[in-house]
Amino acid sequence: MRNKEELKQEILAAYHFRHATKEFDPEKKIPESDMKFILETARLSPSSFGTEPWKFLVIENPELLNKIKQSSWGAYTKIPAASHFVILLARTKLDTAYDSAYLKEQFTNVSKLPAEVIPKMIERIEEFQKEDFRLDTDRSLFDWASKQTYIALGNMMTAAAQIGIDSCPIEGFHMEKMNQLLNKEGLLEDGHLGISVMVAFGYRAKDPYPKTRREFDDVVKWV
């Protein structure tokens, strides 16, 4: 078994290595097996009630990449040089509302819950949405799903850093316009999905500035 302290240092080294890469080397491409590994960490990420309210679009079509580039100021300089570009979609109210067909199908065919448990699970989610988090609008339900995509996003970027691959999360886009673009491309499944965040992967063109963060005691409080 590996030494725990050595493993901890390796993980922390990856966190120090990771940064929001502004300039990618266009000559370097991520091997397919490495990219599939990164995407697998997204697929295996945790989600509220195990609902997996996401979809990950790996954009390879040059024409679509150019449309996204022209529609997103945050992606404008990343797309031409990055090796891979991923859009994280979150599920909308059509799939995240407690009584949606998606959740019933998820619990039945994916989670494989016993038939007698599913109504209880749905009842619990109804209480959670109505009372605990007050998820009573289309936007609040979408934001709930969108927050969960960021768990997958973080896992992808960390996993990439651990194998020496750079990344840059991207929120620099007009949400409505990007949704319109993706909808025209037939990628939002008739309103069941919406854009949450984007991320570029590749290899840095130059070393970044040293990482800066607040001191540990400024952000951690033991109570």
PDB file of N, CA, C and O in Angstrom, residues 72-99:
ATOM      1  N   SER A  72     -18.843  33.525 -27.328  1.00  0.00           N
ATOM      2  CA  SER A  72     -18.388  33.480 -25.943  1.00  0.00           C
ATOM      3  C   SER A  72     -17.048  34.202 -25.812  1.00  0.00           C
ATOM      4  O   SER A  72     -16.025  33.720 -26.307  1.00  0.00           O
ATOM      5  N   TRP A  73     -17.064  35.351 -25.138  1.00  0.00           N
ATOM      6  CA  TRP A  73     -15.817  36.092 -24.982  1.00  0.00           C
ATOM      7  C   TRP A  73     -14.816  35.314 -24.130  1.00  0.00           C
ATOM      8  O   TRP A  73     -13.608  35.436 -24.323  1.00  0.00           O
ATOM      9  N   GLY A  74     -15.293  34.478 -23.220  1.00  0.00           N
ATOM     10  CA  GLY A  74     -14.392  33.713 -22.388  1.00  0.00           C
ATOM     11  C   GLY A  74     -13.697  32.589 -23.126  1.00  0.00           C
ATOM     12  O   GLY A  74     -12.611  32.146 -22.734  1.00  0.00           O
ATOM     13  N   ALA A  75     -14.333  32.116 -24.187  1.00  0.00           N
ATOM     14  CA  ALA A  75     -13.769  30.995 -24.944  1.00  0.00           C
ATOM     15  C   ALA A  75     -13.005  31.455 -26.174  1.00  0.00           C
ATOM     16  O   ALA A  75     -12.352  30.632 -26.831  1.00  0.00           O
ATOM     17  N   TYR A  76     -13.064  32.735 -26.486  1.00  0.00           N
ATOM     18  CA  TYR A  76     -12.537  33.243 -27.754  1.00  0.00           C
ATOM     19  C   TYR A  76     -11.070  32.884 -27.968  1.00  0.00           C
ATOM     20  O   TYR A  76     -10.672  32.451 -29.053  1.00  0.00           O
ATOM     21  N   THR A  77     -10.247  33.043 -26.925  1.00  0.00           N
ATOM     22  CA  THR A  77      -8.824  32.754 -27.087  1.00  0.00           C
ATOM     23  C   THR A  77      -8.467  31.326 -26.699  1.00  0.00           C
ATOM     24  O   THR A  77      -7.345  30.881 -26.955  1.00  0.00           O
ATOM     25  N   LYS A  78      -9.408  30.610 -26.091  1.00  0.00           N
ATOM     26  CA  LYS A  78      -9.119  29.245 -25.639  1.00  0.00           C
ATOM     27  C   LYS A  78      -9.348  28.210 -26.743  1.00  0.00           C
ATOM     28  O   LYS A  78      -8.559  27.286 -26.918  1.00  0.00           O
ATOM     29  N   ILE A  79     -10.446  28.375 -27.485  1.00  0.00           N
ATOM     30  CA  ILE A  79     -10.832  27.364 -28.463  1.00  0.00           C
ATOM     31  C   ILE A  79      -9.777  27.117 -29.543  1.00  0.00           C
ATOM     32  O   ILE A  79      -9.504  25.959 -29.884  1.00  0.00           O
ATOM     33  N   PRO A  80      -9.133  28.150 -30.094  1.00  0.00           N
ATOM     34  CA  PRO A  80      -8.167  27.873 -31.161  1.00  0.00           C
ATOM     35  C   PRO A  80      -6.967  27.046 -30.716  1.00  0.00           C
ATOM     36  O   PRO A  80      -6.366  26.335 -31.530  1.00  0.00           O
ATOM     37  N   ALA A  81      -6.606  27.099 -29.437  1.00  0.00           N
ATOM     38  CA  ALA A  81      -5.379  26.442 -28.992  1.00  0.00           C
ATOM     39  C   ALA A  81      -5.598  25.235 -28.089  1.00  0.00           C
ATOM     40  O   ALA A  81      -4.729  24.369 -27.996  1.00  0.00           O
ATOM     41  N   ALA A  82      -6.738  25.179 -27.417  1.00  0.00           N
ATOM     42  CA  ALA A  82      -6.994  24.066 -26.491  1.00  0.00           C
ATOM     43  C   ALA A  82      -7.119  22.749 -27.246  1.00  0.00           C
ATOM     44  O   ALA A  82      -7.561  22.716 -28.394  1.00  0.00           O
ATOM     45  N   SER A  83      -6.745  21.676 -26.581  1.00  0.00           N
ATOM     46  CA  SER A  83      -6.867  20.353 -27.192  1.00  0.00           C
ATOM     47  C   SER A  83      -8.308  19.891 -27.222  1.00  0.00           C
ATOM     48  O   SER A  83      -8.776  19.355 -28.239  1.00  0.00           O
ATOM     49  N   HIS A  84      -9.036  20.085 -26.119  1.00  0.00           N
ATOM     50  CA  HIS A  84     -10.421  19.638 -26.022  1.00  0.00           C
ATOM     51  C   HIS A  84     -11.259  20.715 -25.344  1.00  0.00           C
ATOM     52  O   HIS A  84     -10.789  21.418 -24.441  1.00  0.00           O
ATOM     53  N   PHE A  85     -12.504  20.803 -25.771  1.00  0.00           N
ATOM     54  CA  PHE A  85     -13.420  21.810 -25.232  1.00  0.00           C
ATOM     55  C   PHE A  85     -14.713  21.108 -24.821  1.00  0.00           C
ATOM     56  O   PHE A  85     -15.328  20.400 -25.613  1.00  0.00           O
ATOM     57  N   VAL A  86     -15.089  21.294 -23.562  1.00  0.00           N
ATOM     58  CA  VAL A  86     -16.247  20.590 -23.012  1.00  0.00           C
ATOM     59  C   VAL A  86     -17.269  21.584 -22.475  1.00  0.00           C
ATOM     60  O   VAL A  86     -16.915  22.547 -21.787  1.00  0.00           O
ATOM     61  N   ILE A  87     -18.526  21.350 -22.799  1.00  0.00           N
ATOM     62  CA  ILE A  87     -19.628  22.134 -22.250  1.00  0.00           C
ATOM     63  C   ILE A  87     -20.386  21.253 -21.275  1.00  0.00           C
ATOM     64  O   ILE A  87     -20.799  20.138 -21.618  1.00  0.00           O
ATOM     65  N   LEU A  88     -20.572  21.741 -20.067  1.00  0.00           N
ATOM     66  CA  LEU A  88     -21.346  21.020 -19.059  1.00  0.00           C
ATOM     67  C   LEU A  88     -22.768  21.544 -19.070  1.00  0.00           C
ATOM     68  O   LEU A  88     -23.004  22.731 -18.826  1.00  0.00           O
ATOM     69  N   LEU A  89     -23.704  20.669 -19.378  1.00  0.00           N
ATOM     70  CA  LEU A  89     -25.118  21.027 -19.392  1.00  0.00           C
ATOM     71  C   LEU A  89     -25.780  20.549 -18.112  1.00  0.00           C
ATOM     72  O   LEU A  89     -25.426  19.500 -17.564  1.00  0.00           O
ATOM     73  N   ALA A  90     -26.744  21.328 -17.636  1.00  0.00           N
ATOM     74  CA  ALA A  90     -27.523  20.940 -16.457  1.00  0.00           C
ATOM     75  C   ALA A  90     -28.960  20.693 -16.881  1.00  0.00           C
ATOM     76  O   ALA A  90     -29.465  21.315 -17.825  1.00  0.00           O
ATOM     77  N   ARG A  91     -29.624  19.804 -16.181  1.00  0.00           N
ATOM     78  CA  ARG A  91     -31.007  19.488 -16.512  1.00  0.00           C
ATOM     79  C   ARG A  91     -31.948  20.561 -15.972  1.00  0.00           C
ATOM     80  O   ARG A  91     -31.725  21.130 -14.907  1.00  0.00           O
ATOM     81  N   THR A  92     -33.002  20.811 -16.715  1.00  0.00           N
ATOM     82  CA  THR A  92     -33.973  21.840 -16.370  1.00  0.00           C
ATOM     83  C   THR A  92     -35.099  21.258 -15.516  1.00  0.00           C
ATOM     84  O   THR A  92     -35.096  20.067 -15.178  1.00  0.00           O
ATOM     85  N   LYS A  93     -36.062  22.080 -15.221  1.00  0.00           N
ATOM     86  CA  LYS A  93     -37.208  21.674 -14.412  1.00  0.00           C
ATOM     87  C   LYS A  93     -37.912  20.444 -14.985  1.00  0.00           C
ATOM     88  O   LYS A  93     -38.469  19.631 -14.224  1.00  0.00           O
ATOM     89  N   LEU A  94     -37.880  20.306 -16.311  1.00  0.00           N
ATOM     90  CA  LEU A  94     -38.540  19.150 -16.934  1.00  0.00           C
ATOM     91  C   LEU A  94     -38.001  17.831 -16.387  1.00  0.00           C
ATOM     92  O   LEU A  94     -38.723  16.820 -16.362  1.00  0.00           O
ATOM     93  N   ASP A  95     -36.745  17.845 -15.943  1.00  0.00           N
ATOM     94  CA  ASP A  95     -36.119  16.620 -15.446  1.00  0.00           C
ATOM     95  C   ASP A  95     -35.811  16.647 -13.952  1.00  0.00           C
ATOM     96  O   ASP A  95     -35.590  15.587 -13.356  1.00  0.00           O
ATOM     97  N   THR A  96     -35.766  17.828 -13.359  1.00  0.00           N
ATOM     98  CA  THR A  96     -35.335  17.913 -11.962  1.00  0.00           C
ATOM     99  C   THR A  96     -36.488  18.073 -10.973  1.00  0.00           C
ATOM    100  O   THR A  96     -36.291  17.874  -9.772  1.00  0.00           O
ATOM    101  N   ALA A  97     -37.672  18.431 -11.439  1.00  0.00           N
ATOM    102  CA  ALA A  97     -38.821  18.520 -10.538  1.00  0.00           C
ATOM    103  C   ALA A  97     -39.096  17.143  -9.946  1.00  0.00           C
ATOM    104  O   ALA A  97     -38.922  16.115 -10.614  1.00  0.00           O
ATOM    105  N   TYR A  98     -39.521  17.116  -8.704  1.00  0.00           N
ATOM    106  CA  TYR A  98     -39.660  15.849  -7.967  1.00  0.00           C
ATOM    107  C   TYR A  98     -40.545  14.827  -8.669  1.00  0.00           C
ATOM    108  O   TYR A  98     -40.360  13.615  -8.527  1.00  0.00           O
ATOM    109  N   ASP A  99     -41.518  15.293  -9.452  1.00  0.00           N
ATOM    110  CA  ASP A  99     -42.445  14.379 -10.111  1.00  0.00           C
ATOM    111  C   ASP A  99     -42.117  14.142 -11.582  1.00  0.00           C
ATOM    112  O   ASP A  99     -42.964  13.681 -12.352  1.00  0.00           O
TER     113      ASP A  99
END
